[in-house]
mmCIF file of C-alpha atoms and ligand atoms in Angstrom:
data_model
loop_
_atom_site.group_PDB
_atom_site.id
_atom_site.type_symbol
_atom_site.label_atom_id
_atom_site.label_comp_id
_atom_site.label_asym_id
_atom_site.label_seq_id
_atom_site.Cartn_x
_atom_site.Cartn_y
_atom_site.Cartn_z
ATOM 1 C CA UNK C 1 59.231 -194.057 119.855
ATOM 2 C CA UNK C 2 61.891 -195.627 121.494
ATOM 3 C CA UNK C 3 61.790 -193.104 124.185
ATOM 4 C CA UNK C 4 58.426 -193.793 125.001
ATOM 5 C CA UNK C 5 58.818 -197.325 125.041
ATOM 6 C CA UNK C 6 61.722 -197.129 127.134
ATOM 7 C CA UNK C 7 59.783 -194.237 129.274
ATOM 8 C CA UNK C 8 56.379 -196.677 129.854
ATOM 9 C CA UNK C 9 58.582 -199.320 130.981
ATOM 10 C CA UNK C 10 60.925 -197.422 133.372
ATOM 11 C CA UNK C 11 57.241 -195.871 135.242
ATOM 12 C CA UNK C 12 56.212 -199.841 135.333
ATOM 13 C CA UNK C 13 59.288 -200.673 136.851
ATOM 14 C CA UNK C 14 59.008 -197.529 139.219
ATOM 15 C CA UNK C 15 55.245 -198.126 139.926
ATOM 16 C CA UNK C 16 56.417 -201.805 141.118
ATOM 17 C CA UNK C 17 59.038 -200.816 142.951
ATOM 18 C CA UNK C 18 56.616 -198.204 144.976
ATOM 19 C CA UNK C 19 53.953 -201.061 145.765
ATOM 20 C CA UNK C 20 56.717 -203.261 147.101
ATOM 21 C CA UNK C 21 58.946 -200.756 148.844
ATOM 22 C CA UNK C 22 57.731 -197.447 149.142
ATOM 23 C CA UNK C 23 59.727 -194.437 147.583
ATOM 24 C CA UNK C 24 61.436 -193.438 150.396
ATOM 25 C CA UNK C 25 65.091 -195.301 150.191
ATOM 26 C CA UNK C 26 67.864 -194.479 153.182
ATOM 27 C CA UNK C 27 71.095 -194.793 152.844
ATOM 28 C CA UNK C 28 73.935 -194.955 155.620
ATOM 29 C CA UNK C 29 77.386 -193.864 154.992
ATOM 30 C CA UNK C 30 80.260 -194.024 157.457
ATOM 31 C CA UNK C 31 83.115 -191.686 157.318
ATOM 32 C CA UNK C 32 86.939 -193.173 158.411
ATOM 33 C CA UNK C 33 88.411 -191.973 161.638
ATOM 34 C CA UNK C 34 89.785 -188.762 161.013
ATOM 35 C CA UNK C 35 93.438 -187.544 161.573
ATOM 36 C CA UNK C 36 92.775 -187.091 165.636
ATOM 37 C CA UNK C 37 90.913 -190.507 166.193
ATOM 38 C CA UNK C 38 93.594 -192.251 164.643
ATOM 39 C CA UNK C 39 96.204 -190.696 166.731
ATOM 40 C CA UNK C 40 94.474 -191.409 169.711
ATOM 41 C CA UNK C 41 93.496 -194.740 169.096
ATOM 42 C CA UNK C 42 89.979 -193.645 169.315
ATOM 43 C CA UNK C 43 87.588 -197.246 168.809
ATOM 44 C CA UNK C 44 85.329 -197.646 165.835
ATOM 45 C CA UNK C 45 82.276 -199.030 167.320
ATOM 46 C CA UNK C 46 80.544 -199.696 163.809
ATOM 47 C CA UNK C 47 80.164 -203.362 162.572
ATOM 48 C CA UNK C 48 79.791 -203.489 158.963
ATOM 49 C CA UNK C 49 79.409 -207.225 158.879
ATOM 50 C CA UNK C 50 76.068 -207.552 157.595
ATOM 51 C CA UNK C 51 76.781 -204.247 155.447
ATOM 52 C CA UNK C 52 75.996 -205.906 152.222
ATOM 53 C CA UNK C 53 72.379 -206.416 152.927
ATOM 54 C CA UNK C 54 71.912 -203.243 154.423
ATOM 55 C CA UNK C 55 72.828 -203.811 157.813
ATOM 56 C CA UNK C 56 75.099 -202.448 160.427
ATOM 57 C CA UNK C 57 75.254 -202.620 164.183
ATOM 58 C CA UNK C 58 76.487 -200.403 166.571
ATOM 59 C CA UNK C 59 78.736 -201.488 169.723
ATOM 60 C CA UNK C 60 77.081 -199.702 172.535
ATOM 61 C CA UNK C 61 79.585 -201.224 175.450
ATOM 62 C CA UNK C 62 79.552 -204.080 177.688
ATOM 63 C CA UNK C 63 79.544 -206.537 174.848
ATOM 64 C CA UNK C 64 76.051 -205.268 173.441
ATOM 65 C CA UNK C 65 74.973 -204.431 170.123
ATOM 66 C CA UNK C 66 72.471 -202.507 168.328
ATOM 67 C CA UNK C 67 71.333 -203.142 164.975
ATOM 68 C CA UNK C 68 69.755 -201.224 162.365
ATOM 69 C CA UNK C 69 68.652 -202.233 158.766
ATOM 70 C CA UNK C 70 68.996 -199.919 155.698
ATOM 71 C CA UNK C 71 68.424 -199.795 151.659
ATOM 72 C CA UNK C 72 71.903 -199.430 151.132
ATOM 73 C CA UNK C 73 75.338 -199.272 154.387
ATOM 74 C CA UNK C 74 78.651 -197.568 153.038
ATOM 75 C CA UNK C 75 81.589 -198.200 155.069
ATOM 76 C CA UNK C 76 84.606 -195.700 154.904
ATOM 77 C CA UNK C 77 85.705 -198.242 152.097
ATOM 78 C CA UNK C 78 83.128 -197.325 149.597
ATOM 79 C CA UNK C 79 84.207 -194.353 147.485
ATOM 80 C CA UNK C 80 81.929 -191.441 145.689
ATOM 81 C CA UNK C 81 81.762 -193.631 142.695
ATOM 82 C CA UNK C 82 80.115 -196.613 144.698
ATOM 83 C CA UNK C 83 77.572 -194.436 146.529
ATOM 84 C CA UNK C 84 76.848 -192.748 143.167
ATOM 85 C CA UNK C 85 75.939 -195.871 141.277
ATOM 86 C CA UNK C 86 73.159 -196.620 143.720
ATOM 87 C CA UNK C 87 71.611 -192.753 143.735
ATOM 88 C CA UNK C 88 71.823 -192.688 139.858
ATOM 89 C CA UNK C 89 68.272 -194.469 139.210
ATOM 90 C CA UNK C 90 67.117 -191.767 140.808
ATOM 91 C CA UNK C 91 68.470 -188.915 139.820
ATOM 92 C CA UNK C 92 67.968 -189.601 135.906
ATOM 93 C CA UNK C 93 63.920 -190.065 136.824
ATOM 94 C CA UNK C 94 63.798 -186.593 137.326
ATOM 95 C CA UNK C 95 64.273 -186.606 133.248
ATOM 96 C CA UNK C 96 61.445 -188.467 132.952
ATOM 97 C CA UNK C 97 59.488 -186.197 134.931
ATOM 98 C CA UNK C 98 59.087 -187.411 138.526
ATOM 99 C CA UNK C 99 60.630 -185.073 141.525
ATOM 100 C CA UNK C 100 63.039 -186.384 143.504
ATOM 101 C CA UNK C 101 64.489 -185.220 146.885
ATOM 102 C CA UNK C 102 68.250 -186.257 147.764
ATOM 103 C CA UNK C 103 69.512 -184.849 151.510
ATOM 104 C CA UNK C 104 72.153 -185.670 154.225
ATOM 105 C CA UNK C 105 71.415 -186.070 157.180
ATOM 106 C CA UNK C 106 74.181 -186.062 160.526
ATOM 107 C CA UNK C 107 75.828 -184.691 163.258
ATOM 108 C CA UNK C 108 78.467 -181.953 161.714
ATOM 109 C CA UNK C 109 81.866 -183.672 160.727
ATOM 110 C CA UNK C 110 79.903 -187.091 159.631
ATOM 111 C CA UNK C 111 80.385 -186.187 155.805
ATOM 112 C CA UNK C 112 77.280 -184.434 154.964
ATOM 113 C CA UNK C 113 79.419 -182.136 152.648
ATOM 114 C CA UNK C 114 81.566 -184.568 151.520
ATOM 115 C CA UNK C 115 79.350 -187.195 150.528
ATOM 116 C CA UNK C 116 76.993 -183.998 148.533
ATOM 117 C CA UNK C 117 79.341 -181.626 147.597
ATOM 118 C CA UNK C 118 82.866 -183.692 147.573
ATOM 119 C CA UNK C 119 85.617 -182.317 146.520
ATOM 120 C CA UNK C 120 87.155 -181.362 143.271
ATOM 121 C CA UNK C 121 89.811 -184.422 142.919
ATOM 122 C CA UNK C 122 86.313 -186.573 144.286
ATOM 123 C CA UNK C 123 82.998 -185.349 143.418
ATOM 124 C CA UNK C 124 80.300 -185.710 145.617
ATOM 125 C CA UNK C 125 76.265 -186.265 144.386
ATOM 126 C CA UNK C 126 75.401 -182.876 143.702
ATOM 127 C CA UNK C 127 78.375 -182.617 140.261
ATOM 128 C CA UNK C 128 77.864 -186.271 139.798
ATOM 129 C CA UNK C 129 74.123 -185.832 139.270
ATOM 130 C CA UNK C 130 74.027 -182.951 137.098
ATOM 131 C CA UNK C 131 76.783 -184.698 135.117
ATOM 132 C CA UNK C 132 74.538 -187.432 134.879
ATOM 133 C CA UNK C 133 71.262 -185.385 133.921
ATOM 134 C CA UNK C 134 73.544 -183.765 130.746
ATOM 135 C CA UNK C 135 74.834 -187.175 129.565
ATOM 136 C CA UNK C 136 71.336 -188.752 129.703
ATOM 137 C CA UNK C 137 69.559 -185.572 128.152
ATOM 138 C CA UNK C 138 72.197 -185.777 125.337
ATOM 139 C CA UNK C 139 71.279 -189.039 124.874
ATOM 140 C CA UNK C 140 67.865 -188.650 124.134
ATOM 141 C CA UNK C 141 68.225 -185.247 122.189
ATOM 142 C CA UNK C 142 66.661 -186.628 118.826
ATOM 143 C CA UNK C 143 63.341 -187.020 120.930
ATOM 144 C CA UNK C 144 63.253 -185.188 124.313
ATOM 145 C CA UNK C 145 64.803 -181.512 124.296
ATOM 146 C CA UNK C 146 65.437 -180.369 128.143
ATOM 147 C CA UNK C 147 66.432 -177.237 129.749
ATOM 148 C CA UNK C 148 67.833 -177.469 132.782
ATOM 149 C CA UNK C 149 68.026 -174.339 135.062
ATOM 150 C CA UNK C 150 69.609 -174.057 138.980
ATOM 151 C CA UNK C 151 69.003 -172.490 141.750
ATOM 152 C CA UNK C 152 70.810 -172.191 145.206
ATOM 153 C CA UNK C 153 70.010 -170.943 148.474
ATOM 154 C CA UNK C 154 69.876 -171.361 152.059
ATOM 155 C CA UNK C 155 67.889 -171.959 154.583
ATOM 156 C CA UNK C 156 69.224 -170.174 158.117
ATOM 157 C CA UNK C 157 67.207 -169.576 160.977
ATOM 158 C CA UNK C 158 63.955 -170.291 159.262
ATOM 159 C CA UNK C 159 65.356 -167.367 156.221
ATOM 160 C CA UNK C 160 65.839 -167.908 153.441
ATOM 161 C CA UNK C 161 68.502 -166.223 151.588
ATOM 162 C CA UNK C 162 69.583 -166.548 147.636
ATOM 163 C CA UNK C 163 72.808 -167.637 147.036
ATOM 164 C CA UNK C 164 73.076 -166.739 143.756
ATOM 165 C CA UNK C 165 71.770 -162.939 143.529
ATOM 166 C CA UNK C 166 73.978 -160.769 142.692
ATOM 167 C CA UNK C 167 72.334 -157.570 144.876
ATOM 168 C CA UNK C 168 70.369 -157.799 148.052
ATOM 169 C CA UNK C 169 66.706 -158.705 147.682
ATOM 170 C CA UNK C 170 64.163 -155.904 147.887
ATOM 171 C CA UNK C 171 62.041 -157.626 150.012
ATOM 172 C CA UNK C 172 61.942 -161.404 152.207
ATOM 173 C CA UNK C 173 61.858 -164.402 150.232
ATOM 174 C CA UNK C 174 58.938 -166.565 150.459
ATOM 175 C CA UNK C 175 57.027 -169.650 149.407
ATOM 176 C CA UNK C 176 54.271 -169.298 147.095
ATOM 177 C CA UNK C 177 51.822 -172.042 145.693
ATOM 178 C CA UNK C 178 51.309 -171.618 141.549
ATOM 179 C CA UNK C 179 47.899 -172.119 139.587
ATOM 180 C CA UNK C 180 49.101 -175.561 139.248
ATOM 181 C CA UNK C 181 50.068 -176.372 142.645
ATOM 182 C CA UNK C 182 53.831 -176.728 142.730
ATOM 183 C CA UNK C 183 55.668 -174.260 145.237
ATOM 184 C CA UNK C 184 58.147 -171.552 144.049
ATOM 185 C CA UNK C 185 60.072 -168.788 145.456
ATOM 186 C CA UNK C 186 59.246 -165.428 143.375
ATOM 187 C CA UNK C 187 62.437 -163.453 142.851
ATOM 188 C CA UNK C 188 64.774 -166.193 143.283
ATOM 189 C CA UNK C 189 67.051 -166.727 140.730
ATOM 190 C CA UNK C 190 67.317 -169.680 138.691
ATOM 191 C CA UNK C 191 70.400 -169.800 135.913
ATOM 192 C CA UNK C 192 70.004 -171.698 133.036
ATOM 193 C CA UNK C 193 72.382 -174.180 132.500
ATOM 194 C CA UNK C 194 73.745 -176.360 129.321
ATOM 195 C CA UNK C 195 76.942 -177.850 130.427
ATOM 196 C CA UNK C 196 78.557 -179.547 133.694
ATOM 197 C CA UNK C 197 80.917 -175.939 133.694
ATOM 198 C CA UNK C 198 78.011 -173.733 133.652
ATOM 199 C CA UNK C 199 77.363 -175.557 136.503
ATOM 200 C CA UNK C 200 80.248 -175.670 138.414
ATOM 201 C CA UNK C 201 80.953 -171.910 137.893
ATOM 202 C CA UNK C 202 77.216 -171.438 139.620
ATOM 203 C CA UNK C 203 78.214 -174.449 142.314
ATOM 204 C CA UNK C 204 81.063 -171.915 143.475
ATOM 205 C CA UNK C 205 79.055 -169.002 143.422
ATOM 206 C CA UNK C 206 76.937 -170.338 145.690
ATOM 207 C CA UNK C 207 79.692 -171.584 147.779
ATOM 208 C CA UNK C 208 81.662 -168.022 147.879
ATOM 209 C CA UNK C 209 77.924 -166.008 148.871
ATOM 210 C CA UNK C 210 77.618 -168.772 151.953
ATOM 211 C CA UNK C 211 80.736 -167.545 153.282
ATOM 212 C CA UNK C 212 79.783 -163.432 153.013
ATOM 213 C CA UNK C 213 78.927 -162.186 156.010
ATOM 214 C CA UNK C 214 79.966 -164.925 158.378
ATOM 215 C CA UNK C 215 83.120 -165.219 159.967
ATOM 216 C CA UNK C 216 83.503 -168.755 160.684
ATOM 217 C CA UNK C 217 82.410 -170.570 157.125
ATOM 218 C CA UNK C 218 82.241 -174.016 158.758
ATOM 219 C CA UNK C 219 80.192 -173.199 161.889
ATOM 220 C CA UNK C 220 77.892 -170.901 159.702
ATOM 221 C CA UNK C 221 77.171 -174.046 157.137
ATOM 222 C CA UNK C 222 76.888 -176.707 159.706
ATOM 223 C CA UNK C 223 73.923 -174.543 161.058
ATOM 224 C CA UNK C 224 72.086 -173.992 158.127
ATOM 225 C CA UNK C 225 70.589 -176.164 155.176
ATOM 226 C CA UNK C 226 72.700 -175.573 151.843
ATOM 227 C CA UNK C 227 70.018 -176.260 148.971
ATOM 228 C CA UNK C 228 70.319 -176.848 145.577
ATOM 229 C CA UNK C 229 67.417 -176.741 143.519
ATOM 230 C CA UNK C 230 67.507 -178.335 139.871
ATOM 231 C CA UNK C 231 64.623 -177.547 137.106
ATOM 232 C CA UNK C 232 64.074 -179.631 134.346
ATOM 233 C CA UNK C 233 61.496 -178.935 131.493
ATOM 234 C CA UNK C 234 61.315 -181.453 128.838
ATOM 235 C CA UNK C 235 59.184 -181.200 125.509
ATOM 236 C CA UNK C 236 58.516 -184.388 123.617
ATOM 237 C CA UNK C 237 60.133 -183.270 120.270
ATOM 238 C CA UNK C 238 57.495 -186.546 118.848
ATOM 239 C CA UNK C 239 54.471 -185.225 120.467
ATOM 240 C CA UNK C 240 55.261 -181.745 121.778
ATOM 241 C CA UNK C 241 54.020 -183.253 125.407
ATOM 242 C CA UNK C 242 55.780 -180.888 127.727
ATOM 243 C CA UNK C 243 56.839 -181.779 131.697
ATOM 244 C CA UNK C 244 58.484 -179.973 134.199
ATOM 245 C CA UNK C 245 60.138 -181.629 137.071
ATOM 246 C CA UNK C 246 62.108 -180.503 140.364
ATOM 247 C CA UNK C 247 65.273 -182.391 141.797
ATOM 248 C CA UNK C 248 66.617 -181.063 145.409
ATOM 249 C CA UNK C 249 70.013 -181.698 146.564
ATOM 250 C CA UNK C 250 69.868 -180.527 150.039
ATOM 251 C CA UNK C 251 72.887 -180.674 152.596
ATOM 252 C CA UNK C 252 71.167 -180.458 156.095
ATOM 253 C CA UNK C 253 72.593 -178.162 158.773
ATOM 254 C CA UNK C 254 74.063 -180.404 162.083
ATOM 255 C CA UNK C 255 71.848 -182.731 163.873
ATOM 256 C CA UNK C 256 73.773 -182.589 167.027
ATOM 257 C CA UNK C 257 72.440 -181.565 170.540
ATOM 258 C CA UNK C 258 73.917 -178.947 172.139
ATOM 259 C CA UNK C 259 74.657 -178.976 175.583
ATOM 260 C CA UNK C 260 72.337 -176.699 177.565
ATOM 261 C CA UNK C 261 74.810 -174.902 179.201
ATOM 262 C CA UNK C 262 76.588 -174.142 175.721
ATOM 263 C CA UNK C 263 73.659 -172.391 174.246
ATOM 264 C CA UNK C 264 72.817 -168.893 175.134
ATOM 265 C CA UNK C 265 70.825 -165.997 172.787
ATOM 266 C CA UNK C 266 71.741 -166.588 168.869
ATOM 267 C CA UNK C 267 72.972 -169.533 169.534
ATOM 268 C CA UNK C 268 70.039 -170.907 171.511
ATOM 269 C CA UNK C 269 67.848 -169.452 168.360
ATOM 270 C CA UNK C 270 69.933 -171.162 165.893
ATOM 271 C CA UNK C 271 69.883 -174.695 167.919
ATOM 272 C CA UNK C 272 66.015 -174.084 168.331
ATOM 273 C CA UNK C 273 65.604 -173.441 164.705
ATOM 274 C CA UNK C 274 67.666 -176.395 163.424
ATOM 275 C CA UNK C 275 65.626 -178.353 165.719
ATOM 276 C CA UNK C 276 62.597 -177.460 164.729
ATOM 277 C CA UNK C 277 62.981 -178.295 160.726
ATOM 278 C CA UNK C 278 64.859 -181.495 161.261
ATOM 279 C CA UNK C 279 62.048 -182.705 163.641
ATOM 280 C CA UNK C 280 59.768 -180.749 160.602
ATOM 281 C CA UNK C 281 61.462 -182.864 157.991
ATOM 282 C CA UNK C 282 61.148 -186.337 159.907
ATOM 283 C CA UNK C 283 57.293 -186.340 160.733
ATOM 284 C CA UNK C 284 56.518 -185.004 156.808
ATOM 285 C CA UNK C 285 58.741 -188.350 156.099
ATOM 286 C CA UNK C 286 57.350 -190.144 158.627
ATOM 287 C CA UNK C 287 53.834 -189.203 157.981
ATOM 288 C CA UNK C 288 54.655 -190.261 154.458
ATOM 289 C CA UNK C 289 55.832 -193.139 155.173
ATOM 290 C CA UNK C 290 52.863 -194.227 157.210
ATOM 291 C CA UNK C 291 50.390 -192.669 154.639
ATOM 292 C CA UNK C 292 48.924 -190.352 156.807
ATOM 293 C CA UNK C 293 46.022 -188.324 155.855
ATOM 294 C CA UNK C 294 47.827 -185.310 157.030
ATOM 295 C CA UNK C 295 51.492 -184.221 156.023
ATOM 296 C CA UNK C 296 52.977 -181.133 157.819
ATOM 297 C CA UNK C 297 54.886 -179.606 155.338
ATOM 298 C CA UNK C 298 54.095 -176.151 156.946
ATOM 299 C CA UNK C 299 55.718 -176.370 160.310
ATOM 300 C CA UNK C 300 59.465 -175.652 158.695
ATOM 301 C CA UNK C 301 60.616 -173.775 155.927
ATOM 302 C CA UNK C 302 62.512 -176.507 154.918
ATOM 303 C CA UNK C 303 59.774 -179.128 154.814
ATOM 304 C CA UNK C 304 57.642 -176.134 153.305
ATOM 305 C CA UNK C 305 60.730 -176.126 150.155
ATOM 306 C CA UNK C 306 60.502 -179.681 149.575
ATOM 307 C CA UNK C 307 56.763 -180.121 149.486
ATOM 308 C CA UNK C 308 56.786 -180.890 145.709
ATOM 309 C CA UNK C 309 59.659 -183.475 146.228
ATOM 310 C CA UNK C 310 58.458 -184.922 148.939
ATOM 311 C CA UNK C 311 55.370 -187.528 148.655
ATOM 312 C CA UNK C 312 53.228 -188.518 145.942
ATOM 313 C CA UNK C 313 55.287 -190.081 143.413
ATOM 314 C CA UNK C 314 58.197 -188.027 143.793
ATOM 315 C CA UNK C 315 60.987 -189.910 145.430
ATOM 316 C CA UNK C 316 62.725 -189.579 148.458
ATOM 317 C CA UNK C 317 66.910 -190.293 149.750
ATOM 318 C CA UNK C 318 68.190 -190.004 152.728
ATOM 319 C CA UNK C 319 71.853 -190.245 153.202
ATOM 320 C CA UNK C 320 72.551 -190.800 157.180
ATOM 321 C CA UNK C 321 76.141 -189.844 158.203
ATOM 322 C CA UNK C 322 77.528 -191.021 160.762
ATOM 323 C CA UNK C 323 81.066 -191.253 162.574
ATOM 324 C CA UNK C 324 82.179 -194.298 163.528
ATOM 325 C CA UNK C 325 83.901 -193.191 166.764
ATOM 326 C CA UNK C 326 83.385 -194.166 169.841
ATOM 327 C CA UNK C 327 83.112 -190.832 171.404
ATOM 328 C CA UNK C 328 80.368 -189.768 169.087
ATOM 329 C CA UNK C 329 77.964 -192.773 170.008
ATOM 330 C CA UNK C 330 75.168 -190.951 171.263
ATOM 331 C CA UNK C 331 75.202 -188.590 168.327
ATOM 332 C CA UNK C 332 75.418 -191.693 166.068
ATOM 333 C CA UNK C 333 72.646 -193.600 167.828
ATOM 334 C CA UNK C 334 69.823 -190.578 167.671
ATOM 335 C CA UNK C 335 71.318 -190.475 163.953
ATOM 336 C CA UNK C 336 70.061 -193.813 163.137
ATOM 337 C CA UNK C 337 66.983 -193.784 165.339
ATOM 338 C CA UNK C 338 65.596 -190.526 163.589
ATOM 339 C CA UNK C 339 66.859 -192.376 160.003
ATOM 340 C CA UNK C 340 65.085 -195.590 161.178
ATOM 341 C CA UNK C 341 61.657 -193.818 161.867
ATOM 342 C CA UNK C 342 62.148 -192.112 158.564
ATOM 343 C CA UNK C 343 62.160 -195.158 156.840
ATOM 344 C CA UNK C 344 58.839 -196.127 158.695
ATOM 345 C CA UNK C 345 60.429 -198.892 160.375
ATOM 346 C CA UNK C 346 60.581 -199.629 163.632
ATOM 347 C CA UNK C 347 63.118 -202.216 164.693
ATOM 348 C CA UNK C 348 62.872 -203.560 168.044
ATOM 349 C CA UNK C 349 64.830 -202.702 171.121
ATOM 350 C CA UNK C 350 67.849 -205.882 169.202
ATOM 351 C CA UNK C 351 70.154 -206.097 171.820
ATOM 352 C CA UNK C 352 72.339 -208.642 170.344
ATOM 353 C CA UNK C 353 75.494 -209.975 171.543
ATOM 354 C CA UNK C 354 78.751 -209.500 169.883
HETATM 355 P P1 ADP S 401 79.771 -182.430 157.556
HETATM 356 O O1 ADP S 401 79.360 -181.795 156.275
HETATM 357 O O2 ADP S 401 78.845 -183.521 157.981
HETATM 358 O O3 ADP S 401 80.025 -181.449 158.648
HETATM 359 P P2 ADP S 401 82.251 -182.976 156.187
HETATM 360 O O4 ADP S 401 81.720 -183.403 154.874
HETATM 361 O O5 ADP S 401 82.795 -181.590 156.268
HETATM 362 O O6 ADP S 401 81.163 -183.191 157.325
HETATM 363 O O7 ADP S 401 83.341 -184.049 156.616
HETATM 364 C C1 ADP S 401 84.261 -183.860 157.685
HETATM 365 C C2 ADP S 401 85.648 -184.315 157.239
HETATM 366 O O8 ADP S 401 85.680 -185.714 157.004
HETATM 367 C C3 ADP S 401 86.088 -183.669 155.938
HETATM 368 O O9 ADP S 401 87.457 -183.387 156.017
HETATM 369 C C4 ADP S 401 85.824 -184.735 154.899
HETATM 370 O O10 ADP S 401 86.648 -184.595 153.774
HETATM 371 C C5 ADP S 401 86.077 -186.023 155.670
HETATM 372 N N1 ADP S 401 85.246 -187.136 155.179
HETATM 373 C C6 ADP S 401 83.933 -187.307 155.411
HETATM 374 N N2 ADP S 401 83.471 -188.431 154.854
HETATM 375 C C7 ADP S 401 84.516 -189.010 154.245
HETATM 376 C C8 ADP S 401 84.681 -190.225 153.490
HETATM 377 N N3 ADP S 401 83.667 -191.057 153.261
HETATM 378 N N4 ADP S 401 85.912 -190.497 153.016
HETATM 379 C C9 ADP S 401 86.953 -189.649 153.259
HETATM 380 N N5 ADP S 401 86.850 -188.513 153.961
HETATM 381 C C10 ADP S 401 85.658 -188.181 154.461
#
């Protein structure tokens, strides 16, 4: 009873929130100069002055400044704990049935990983939110029973590849559309999972199969999309109503340009795949956000994952990482401009002065 009480009012509060704002939020995190900037005195061209309302301006030179507005602006300040508090909502209304879609979005060394995976002395989003989902389901155990299963994979030059089987797959994965209309990968596996360690012991099996068969870990995983797949079945122990909901946790591969002189063969492959399913992922968001009649989830693999987390009344976060180094200003600037047209709006061409 109280569930349901507490359930109807939650979806009013949701349903309100979706009139008013959409349910596509984006957040923008900042990492601190690193070890190197530091040392050379490298500028930080970020202005986090307006930060608490969401906005942030970038110094572009000559005293000129862009500005950008978002739902939420972390500067290196803000810890795991403070970005967590804000995803949270979200991530627990996957237990009450809706899909949700977290990813990061950035130019490699921005803090994709960190801000998703963390580390172990400071968990990221992805431990944090299954941590979360366990707490909450234990909460509501006299009512709701869950199960909770995981899957992780990867997506690498449009393949996609099971992180968590144990033998090589007999034949390609692919996406497949159910009776009911979700999307599903036959053959991959999903582990059930009852605790946070169940979970972390499948977190680092995933980990250890991204780094077979590469031999440069951190190049390999800033060029493909690390996903994380979370499956939640709930039955109504009251009424026996039974749900099934999807959460993603998706850790995009680098959304720098390469230099056209750099890229040659697999590389040039690589670059041109990456390209094509960020660009894939920003018009289905895009389209979304504008309510177009047509959403291409097809053109990617990626895009083609997400489809059941992405639009309708699943909800949508976008984490946009950026550096706050001057050298990496261009990078940071077609950052915020794809985030900004993700969020369906456009700002205008605010050339402020500092
Ligand atoms: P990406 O996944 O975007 O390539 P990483 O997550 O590997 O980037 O981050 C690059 C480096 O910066 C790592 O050493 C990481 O620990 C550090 N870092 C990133 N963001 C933060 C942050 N907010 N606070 C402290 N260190 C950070």
């Amino acid at each position: 009873h109280k569930y349901s009480e507490e359930h109807a009012k939650r979806k009013e509060l949701y349903n309100h929130i979706q009139e008013t704002k959409g349910n596509i939020r984006v957040f923008c995190r900042c990492r601190p100069l690193n070890k190197e900037e530091t040392s050379t005195k490298s500028a930080t061209i970020i202005d986090f002055d307006g930060a608490k309302d969401g906005e942030l301006g970038v110094i572009t030179g000559n005293n000129s400044k862009k500005s950008f507005k978002f739902d939420r602006v972390y500067s290196p300040r803000d810890g795991q704990v403070d970005v967590f508090a804000d995803a949270s909502p979200m991530v627990v209304s996957v237990l009450d049935g809706y899909n949700v879609c977290i990813f990061a979005y950035g130019q490699t060394g921005t803090g994709k990983t960190f801000t998703m995976e963390g580390t172990p002395q400071n968990r990221g989003v992805n431990y944090r939110t299954v941590e979360q989902l366990f707490e909450v389901a234990r909460e509501r155990k006299e009512t709701i029973s869950y199960n909770i299963s995981v899957s992780v994979l990867e997506v690498y030059n449009e393949q996609i590849r099971d992180l968590l089987a144990t033998s090589p797959p007999s034949k390609k994965l692919e996406i497949k559309q159910s009776s009911d209309g979700s999307h599903h990968v036959p053959g991959l596996v999903e582990a059930n999972v009852e605790n946070i360690n169940e979970v972390w012991n499948v977190l680092q099996a995933g980990s250890n199969a991204r780094a077979v068969g590469s031999n440069n870990v951190n190049e390999h995983s800033s060029r493909s999309h690390c996903m994380l797949s979370i499956m939640v079945k709930a039955k109504n122990l009251m009424n026996g109503d039974c749900t099934k909901s999807k959460l993603w946790l998706v850790d995009l591969a680098g959304s720098e340009r390469l230099a056209k002189t750099d890229v040659q063969g697999e590389r040039l492959k690589e670059a041109q795949n990456i390209n094509r399913s960020l660009s894939a992922l920003g018009d289905v968001i895009y389209a979304l956000a504008t309510k177009s009649s047509h959403i291409p989830y097809r053109n990617s693999k990626l895009t083609h994952l997400l489809q059941d987390s992405l639009g309708g009344d699943s909800k949508t976060l976008m984490f946009v990482q950026i550096s706050p180094s001057e050298h990496d200003v261009s990078e940071t600037l077609s950052s915020l401009n794809f985030a900004t047209r993700v969020r369906g709006v456009e700002l205008g061409p605010a050339r402020k002065q500092v």
